PDB file of C-alpha atoms and ligand atoms in Angstrom:
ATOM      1  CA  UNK A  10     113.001  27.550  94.724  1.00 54.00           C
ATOM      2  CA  UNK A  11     114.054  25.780  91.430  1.00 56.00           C
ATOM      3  CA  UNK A  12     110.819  24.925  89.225  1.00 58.00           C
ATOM      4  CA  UNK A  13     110.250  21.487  87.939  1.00 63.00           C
ATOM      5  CA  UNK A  14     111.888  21.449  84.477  1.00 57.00           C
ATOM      6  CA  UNK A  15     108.157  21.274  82.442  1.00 58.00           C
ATOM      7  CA  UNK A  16     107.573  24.576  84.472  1.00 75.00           C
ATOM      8  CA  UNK A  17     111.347  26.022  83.527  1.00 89.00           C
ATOM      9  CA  UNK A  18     110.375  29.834  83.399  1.00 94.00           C
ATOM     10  CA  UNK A  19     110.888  31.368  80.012  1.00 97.00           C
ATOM     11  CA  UNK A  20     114.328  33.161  79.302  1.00 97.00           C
ATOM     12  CA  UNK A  21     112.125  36.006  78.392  1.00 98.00           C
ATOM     13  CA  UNK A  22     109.300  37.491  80.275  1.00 98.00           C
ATOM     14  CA  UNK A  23     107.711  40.915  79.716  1.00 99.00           C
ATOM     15  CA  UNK A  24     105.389  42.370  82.176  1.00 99.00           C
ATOM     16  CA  UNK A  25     103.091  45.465  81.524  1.00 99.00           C
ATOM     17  CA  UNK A  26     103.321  46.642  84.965  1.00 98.00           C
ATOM     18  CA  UNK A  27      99.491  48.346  85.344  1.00 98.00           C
ATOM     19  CA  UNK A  28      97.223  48.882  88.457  1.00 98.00           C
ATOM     20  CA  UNK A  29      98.693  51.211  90.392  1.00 98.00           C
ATOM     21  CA  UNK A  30      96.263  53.838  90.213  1.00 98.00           C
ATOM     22  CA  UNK A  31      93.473  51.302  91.058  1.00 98.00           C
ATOM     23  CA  UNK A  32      95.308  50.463  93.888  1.00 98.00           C
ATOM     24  CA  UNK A  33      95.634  53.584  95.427  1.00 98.00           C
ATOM     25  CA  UNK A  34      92.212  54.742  94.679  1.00 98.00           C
ATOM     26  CA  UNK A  35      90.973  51.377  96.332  1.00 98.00           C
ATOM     27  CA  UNK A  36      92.658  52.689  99.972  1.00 98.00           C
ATOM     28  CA  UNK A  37      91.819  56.255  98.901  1.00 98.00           C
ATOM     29  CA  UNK A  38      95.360  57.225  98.467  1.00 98.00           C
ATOM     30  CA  UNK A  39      96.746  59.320  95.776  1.00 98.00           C
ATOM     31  CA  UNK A  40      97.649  57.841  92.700  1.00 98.00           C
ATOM     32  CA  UNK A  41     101.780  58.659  93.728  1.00 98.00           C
ATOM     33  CA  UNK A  42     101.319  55.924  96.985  1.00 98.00           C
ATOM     34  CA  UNK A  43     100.269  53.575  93.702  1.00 98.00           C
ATOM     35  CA  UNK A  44     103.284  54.095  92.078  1.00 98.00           C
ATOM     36  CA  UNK A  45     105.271  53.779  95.305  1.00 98.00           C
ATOM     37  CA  UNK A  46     103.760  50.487  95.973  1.00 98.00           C
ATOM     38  CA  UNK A  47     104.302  49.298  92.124  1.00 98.00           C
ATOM     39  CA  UNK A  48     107.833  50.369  92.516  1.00 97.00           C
ATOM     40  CA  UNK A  49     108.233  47.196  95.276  1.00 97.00           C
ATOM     41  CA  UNK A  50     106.011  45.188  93.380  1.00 98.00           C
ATOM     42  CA  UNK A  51     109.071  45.311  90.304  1.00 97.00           C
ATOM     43  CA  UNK A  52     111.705  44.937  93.148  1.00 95.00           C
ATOM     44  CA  UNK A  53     109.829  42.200  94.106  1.00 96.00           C
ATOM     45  CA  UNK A  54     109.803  40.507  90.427  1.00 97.00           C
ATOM     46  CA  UNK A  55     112.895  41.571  89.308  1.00 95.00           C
ATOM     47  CA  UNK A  56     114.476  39.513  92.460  1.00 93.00           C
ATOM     48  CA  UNK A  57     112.457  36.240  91.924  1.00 95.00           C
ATOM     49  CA  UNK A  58     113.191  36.463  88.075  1.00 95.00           C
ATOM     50  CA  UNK A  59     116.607  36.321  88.902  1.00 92.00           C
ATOM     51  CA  UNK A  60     116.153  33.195  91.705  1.00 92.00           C
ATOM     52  CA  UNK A  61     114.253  31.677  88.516  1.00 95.00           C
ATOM     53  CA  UNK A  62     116.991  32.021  86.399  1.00 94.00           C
ATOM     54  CA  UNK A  63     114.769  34.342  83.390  1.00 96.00           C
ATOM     55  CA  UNK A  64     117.213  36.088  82.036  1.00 96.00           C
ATOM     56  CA  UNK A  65     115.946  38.541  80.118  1.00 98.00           C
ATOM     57  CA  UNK A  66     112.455  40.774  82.010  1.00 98.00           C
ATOM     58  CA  UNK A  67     110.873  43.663  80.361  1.00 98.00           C
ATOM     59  CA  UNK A  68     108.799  45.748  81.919  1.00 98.00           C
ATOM     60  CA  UNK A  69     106.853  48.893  80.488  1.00 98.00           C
ATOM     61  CA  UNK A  70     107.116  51.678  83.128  1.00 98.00           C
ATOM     62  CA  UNK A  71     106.203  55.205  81.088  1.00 98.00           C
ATOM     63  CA  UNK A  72     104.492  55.106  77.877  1.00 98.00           C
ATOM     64  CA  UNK A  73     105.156  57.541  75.324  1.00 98.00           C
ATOM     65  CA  UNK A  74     101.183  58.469  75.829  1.00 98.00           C
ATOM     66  CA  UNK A  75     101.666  58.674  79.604  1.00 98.00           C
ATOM     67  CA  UNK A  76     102.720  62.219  79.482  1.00 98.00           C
ATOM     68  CA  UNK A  77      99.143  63.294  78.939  1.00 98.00           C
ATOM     69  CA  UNK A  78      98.835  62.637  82.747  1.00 98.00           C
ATOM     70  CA  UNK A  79      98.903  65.479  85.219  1.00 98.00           C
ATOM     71  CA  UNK A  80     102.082  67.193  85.525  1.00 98.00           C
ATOM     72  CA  UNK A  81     101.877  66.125  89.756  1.00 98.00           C
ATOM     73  CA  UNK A  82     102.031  62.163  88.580  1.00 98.00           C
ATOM     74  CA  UNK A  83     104.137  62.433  86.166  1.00 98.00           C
ATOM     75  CA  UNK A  84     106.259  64.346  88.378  1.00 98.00           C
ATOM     76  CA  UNK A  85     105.863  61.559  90.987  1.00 98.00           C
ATOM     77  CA  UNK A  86     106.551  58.564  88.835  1.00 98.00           C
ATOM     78  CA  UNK A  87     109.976  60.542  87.695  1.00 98.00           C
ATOM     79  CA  UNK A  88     111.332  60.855  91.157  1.00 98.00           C
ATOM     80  CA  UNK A  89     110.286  57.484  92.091  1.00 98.00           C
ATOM     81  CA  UNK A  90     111.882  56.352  89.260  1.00 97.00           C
ATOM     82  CA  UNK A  91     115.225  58.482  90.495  1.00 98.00           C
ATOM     83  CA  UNK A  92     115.210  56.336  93.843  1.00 97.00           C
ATOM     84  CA  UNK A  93     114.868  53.791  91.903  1.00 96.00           C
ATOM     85  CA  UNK A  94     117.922  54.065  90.135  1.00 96.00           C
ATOM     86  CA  UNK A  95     120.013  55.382  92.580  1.00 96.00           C
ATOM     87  CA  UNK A  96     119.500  52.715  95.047  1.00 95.00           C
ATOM     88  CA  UNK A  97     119.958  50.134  91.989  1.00 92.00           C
ATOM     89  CA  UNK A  98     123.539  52.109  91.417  1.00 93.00           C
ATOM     90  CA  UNK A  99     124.109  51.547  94.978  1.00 94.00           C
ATOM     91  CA  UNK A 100     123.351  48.020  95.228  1.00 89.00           C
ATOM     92  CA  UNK A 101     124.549  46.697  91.804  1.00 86.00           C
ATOM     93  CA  UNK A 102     126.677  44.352  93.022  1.00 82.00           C
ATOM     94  CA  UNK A 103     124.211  42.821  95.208  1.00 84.00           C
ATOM     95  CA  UNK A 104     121.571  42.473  92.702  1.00 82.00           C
ATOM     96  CA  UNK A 105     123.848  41.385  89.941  1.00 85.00           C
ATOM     97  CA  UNK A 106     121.034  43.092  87.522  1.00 88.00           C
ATOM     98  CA  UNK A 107     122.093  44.334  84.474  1.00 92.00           C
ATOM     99  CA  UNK A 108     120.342  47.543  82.972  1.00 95.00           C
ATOM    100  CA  UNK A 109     118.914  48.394  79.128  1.00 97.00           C
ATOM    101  CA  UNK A 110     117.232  50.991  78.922  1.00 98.00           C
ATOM    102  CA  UNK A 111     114.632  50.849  75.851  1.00 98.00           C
ATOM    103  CA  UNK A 112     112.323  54.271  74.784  1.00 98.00           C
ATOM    104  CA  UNK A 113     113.680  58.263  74.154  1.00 98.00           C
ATOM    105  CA  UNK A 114     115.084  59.183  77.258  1.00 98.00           C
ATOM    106  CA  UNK A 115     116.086  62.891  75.798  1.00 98.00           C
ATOM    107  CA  UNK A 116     112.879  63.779  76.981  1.00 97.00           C
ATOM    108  CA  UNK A 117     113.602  63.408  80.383  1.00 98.00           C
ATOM    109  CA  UNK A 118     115.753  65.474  83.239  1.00 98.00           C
ATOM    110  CA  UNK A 119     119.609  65.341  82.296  1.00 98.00           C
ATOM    111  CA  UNK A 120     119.716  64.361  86.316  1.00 97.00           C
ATOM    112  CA  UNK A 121     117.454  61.220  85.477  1.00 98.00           C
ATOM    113  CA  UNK A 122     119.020  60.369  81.709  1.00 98.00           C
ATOM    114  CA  UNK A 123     122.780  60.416  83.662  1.00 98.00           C
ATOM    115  CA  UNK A 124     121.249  58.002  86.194  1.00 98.00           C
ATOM    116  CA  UNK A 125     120.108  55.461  83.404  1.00 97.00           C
ATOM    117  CA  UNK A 126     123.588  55.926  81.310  1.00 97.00           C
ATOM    118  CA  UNK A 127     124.880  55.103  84.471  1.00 95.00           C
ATOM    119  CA  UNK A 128     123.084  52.267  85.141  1.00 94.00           C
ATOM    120  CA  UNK A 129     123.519  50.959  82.093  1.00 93.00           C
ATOM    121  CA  UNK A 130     127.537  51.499  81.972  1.00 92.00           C
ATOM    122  CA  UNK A 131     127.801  50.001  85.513  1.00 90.00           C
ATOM    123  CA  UNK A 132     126.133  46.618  84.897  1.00 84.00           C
ATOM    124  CA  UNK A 133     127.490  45.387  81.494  1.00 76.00           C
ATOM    125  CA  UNK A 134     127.988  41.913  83.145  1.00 75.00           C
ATOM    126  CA  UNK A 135     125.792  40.985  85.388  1.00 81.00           C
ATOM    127  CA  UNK A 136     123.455  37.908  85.463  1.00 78.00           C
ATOM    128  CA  UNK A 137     119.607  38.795  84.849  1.00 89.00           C
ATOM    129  CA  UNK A 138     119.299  41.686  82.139  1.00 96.00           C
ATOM    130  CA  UNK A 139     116.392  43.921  83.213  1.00 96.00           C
ATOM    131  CA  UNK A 140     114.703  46.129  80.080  1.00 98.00           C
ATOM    132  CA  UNK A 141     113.412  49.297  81.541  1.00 97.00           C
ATOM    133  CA  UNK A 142     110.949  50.825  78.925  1.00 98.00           C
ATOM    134  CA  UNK A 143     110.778  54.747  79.663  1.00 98.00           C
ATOM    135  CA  UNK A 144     109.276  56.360  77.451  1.00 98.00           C
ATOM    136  CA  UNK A 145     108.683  53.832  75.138  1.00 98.00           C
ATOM    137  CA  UNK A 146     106.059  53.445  72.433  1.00 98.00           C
ATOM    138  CA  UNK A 147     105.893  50.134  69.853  1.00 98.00           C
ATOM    139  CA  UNK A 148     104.607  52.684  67.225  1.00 98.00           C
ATOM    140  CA  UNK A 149     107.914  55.170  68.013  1.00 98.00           C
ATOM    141  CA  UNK A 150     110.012  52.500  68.226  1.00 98.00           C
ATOM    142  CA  UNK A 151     109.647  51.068  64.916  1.00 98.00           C
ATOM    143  CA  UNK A 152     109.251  54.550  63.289  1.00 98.00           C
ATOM    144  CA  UNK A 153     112.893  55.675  64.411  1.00 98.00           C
ATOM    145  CA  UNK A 154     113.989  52.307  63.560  1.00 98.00           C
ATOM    146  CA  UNK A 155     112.639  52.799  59.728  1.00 98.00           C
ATOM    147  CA  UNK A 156     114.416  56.447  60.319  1.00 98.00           C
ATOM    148  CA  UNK A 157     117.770  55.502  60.951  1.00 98.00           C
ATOM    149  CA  UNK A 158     117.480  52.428  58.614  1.00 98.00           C
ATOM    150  CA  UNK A 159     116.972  55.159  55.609  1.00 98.00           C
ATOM    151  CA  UNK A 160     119.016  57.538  56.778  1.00 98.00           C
ATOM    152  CA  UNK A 161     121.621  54.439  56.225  1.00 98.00           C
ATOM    153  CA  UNK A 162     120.317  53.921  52.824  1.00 98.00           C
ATOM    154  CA  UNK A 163     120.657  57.604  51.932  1.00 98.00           C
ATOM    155  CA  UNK A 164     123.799  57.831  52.843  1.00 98.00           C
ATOM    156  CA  UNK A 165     125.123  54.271  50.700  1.00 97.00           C
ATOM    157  CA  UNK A 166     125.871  52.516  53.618  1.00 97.00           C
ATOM    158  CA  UNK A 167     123.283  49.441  53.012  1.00 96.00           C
ATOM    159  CA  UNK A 168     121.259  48.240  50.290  1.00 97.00           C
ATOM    160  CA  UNK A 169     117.598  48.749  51.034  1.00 96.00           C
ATOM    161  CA  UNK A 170     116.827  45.270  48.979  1.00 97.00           C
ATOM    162  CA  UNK A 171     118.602  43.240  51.645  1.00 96.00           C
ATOM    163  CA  UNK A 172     116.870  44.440  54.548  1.00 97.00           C
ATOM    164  CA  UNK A 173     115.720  41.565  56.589  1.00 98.00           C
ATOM    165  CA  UNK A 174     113.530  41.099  59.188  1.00 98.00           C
ATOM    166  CA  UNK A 175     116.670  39.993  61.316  1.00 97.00           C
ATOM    167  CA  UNK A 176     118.335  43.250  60.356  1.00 97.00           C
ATOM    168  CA  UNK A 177     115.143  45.761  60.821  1.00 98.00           C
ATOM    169  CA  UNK A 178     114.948  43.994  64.551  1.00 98.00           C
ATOM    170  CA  UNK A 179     118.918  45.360  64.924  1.00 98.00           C
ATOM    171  CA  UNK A 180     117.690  48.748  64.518  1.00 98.00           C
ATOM    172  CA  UNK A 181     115.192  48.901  67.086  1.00 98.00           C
ATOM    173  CA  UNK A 182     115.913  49.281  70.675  1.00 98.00           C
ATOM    174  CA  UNK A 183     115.623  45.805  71.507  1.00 98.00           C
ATOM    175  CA  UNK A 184     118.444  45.104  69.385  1.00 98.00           C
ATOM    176  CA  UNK A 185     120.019  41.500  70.175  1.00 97.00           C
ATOM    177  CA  UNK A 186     117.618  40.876  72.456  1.00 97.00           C
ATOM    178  CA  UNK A 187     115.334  37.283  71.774  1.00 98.00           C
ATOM    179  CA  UNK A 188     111.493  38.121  71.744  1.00 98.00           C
ATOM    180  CA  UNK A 189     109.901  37.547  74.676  1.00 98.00           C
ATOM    181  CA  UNK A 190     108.450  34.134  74.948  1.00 98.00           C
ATOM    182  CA  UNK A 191     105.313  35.354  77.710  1.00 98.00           C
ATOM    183  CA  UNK A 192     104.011  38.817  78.373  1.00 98.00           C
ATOM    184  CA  UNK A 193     101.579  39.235  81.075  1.00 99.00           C
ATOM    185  CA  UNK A 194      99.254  42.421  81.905  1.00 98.00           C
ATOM    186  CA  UNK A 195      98.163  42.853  85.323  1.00 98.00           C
ATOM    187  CA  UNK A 196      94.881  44.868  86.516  1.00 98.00           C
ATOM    188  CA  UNK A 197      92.355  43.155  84.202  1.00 98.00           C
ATOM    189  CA  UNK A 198      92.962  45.322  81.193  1.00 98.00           C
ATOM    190  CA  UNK A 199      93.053  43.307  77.573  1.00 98.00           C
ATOM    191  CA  UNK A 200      95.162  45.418  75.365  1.00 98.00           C
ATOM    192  CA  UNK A 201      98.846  45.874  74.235  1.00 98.00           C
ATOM    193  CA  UNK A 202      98.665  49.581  74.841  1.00 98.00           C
ATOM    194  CA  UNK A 203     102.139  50.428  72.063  1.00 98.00           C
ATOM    195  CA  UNK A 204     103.997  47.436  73.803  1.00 98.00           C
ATOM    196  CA  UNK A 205     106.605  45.481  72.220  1.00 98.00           C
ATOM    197  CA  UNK A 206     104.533  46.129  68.955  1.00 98.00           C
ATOM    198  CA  UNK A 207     106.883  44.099  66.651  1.00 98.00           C
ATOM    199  CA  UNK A 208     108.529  42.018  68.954  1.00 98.00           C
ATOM    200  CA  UNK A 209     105.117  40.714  70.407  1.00 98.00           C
ATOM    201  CA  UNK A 210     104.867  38.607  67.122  1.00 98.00           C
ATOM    202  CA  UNK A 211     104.457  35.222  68.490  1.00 98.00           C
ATOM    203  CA  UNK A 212     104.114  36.147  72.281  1.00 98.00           C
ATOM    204  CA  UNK A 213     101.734  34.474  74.522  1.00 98.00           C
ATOM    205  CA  UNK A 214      99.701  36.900  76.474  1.00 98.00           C
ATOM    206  CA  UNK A 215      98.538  36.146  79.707  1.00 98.00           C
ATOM    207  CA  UNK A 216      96.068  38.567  81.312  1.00 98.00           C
ATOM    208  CA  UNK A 217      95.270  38.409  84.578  1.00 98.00           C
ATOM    209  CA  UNK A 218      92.989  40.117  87.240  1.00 98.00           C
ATOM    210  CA  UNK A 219      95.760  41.366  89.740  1.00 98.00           C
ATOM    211  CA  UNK A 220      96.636  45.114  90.591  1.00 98.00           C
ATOM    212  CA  UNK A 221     100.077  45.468  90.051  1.00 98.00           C
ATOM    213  CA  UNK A 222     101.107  47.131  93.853  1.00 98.00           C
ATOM    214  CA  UNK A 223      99.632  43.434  94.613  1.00 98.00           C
ATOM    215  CA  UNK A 224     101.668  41.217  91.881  1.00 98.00           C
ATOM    216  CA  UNK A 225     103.294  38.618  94.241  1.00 98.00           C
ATOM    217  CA  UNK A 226     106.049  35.630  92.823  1.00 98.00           C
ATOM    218  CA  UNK A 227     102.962  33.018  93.436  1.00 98.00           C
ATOM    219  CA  UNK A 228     101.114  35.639  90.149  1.00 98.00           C
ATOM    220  CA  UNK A 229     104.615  35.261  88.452  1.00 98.00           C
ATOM    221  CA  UNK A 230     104.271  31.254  88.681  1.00 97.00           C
ATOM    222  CA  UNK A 231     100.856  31.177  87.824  1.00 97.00           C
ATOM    223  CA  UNK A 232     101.786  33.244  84.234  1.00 98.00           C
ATOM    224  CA  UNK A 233     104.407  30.528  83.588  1.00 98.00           C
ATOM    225  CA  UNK A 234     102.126  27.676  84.562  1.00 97.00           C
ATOM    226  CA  UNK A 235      99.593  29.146  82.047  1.00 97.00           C
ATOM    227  CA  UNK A 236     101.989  29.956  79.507  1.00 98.00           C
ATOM    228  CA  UNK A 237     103.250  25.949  79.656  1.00 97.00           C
ATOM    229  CA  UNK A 238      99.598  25.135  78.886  1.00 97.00           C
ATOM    230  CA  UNK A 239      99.533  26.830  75.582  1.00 97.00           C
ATOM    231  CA  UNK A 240     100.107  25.638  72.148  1.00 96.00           C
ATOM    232  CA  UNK A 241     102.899  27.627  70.701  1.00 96.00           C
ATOM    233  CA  UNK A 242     102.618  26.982  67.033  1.00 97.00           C
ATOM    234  CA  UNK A 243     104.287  29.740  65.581  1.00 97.00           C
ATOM    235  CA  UNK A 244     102.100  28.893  62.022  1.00 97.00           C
ATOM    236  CA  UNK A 245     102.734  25.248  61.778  1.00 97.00           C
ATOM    237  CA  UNK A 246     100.515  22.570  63.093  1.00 93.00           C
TER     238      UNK A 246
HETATM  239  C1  IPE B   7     100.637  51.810  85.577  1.00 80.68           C
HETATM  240  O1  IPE B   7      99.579  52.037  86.448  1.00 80.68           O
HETATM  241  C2  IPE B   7     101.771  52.785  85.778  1.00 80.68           C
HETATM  242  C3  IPE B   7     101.951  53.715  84.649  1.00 80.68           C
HETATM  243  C4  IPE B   7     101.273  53.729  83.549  1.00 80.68           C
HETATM  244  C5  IPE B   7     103.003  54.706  84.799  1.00 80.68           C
HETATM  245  P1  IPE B   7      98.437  53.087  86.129  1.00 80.68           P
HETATM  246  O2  IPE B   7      98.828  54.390  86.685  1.00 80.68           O
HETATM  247  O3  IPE B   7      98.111  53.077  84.676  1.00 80.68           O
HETATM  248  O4  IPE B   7      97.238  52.462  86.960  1.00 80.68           O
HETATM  249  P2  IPE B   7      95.707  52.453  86.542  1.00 80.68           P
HETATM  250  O5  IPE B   7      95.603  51.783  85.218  1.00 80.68           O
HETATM  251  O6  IPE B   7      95.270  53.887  86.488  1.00 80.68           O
HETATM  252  O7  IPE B   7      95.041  51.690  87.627  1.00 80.68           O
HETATM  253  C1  IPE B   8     100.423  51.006  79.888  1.00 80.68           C
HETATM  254  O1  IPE B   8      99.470  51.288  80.842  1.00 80.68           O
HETATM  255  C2  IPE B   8     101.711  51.707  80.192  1.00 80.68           C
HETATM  256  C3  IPE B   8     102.408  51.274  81.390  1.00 80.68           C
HETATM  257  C4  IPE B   8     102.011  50.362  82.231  1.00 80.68           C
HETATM  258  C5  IPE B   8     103.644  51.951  81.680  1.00 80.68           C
HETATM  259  P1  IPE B   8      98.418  52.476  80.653  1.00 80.68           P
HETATM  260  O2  IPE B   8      97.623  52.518  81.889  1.00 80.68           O
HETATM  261  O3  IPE B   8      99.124  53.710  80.239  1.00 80.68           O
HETATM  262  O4  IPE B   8      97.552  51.973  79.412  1.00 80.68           O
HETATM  263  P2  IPE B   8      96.044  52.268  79.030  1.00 80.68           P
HETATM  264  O5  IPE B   8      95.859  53.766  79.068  1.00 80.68           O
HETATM  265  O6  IPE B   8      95.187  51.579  80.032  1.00 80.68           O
HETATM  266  O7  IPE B   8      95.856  51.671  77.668  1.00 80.68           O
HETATM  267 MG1   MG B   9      96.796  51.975  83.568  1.00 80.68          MG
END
């Protein structure tokens, strides 16, 4: 399964995991089956990642605007989510996948908030570390990050003139985490959509015309083949 070294996947990879309505509404199903079937898809991923040895994947799975949809979905994405996570308590050991959580999760049910603490506690050392954004928003997350940053100031415990941009990134939920290297977006849709806003800075983007529910580990090599092609500069030359 190991990739030839020039194709060595990235140690960070952060997938936008969209489509799944499409999907559904392709085999006139309701939007829920979608979600169902994008649920495998990230079992799916998540394994391979782990074969590949990435060892950091991020994947966006509620947006803080994705509460505007209909109380039914959003209802049916939080109980998938639920099975989710109690199977991944289950099998822990198995899966060796360790758990962050990044995004509020007050604003869910204590029921699901206990199951990501959980998950979370559980997994401290395990091999592949997977980022679950839940209710997560770029925007939010640097805003509470600029929060808590003053409400150190305020309260004398740092110097606002030595803030860094190393020491802003430890206040966001991503803290200690490396930027991810490739992010890809599934379904055909060109836009960060309050992704990884800051920590996007230098990411290669790789777009590609795949439904989610239908992301395979053959899509997963073709994002890393692309992302080998580019030209990372970073600024220079
Ligand atoms: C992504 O799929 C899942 C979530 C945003 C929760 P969508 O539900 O956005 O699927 P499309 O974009 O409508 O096809
Ligand atoms: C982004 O997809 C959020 C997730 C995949 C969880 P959306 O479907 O919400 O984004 P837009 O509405 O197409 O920008
Ligand atoms: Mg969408």
């Amino acid at each position: 399964m190991a990739l030839p070294e020039q194709l060595s996947p990235p140690r960070h990879i952060a997938i936008i995991m969209d489509g799944n309505g499409r999907w559904a509404k392709q085999r006139g199903l309701p939007r829920t089956a979608g979600h169902a079937a994008g649920a495998e898809a990230f079992r799916r991923i998540a394994n391979y990642c782990r074969t590949l040895g990435v060892e950091y994947l991020t994947v966006y799975a509620f947006s803080t605007e994705n509460w505007k949809r209909s109380a039914e979905e959003v209802a049916g994405i939080m109980k998938l989510l639920r099975r989710y996570l109690e199977e991944a308590l289950r099998d822990m050991e198995k899966n060796r996948v360790r758990f962050r959580f990044f995004g509020d999760l007050s604003r869910l049910s204590p029921e699901l908030q206990t199951l990501c603490h959980d998950a979370e506690n559980r997994s401290e050392d395990y091999d592949v570390q997977v980022n679950f954004c839940l209710n997560y928003g770029g925007r939010d997350e640097i805003v509470r990050a600029a929060r808590a940053f003053a409400a150190d100031a305020a309260a004398g415990r740092i110097n606002p003139e030595t803030l860094t941009e190393e020491s802003f990134s430890g206040y966001l939920y991503s803290a200690g985490v490396p930027d991810p290297e490739l992010i890809i977006r599934p379904s055909g849709e060109q836009r960060i959509s309050n992704f990884l806003l800051w920590q996007s800075a230098y990411s290669e983007y790789v777009f590609m015309n795949v439904l989610w529910p239908d992301f395979t580990s053959a899509h997963l090599d073709e994002a890393i083949a692309e992302y080998h092609r580019r030209n990372r500069r970073f600024g220079g030359t």
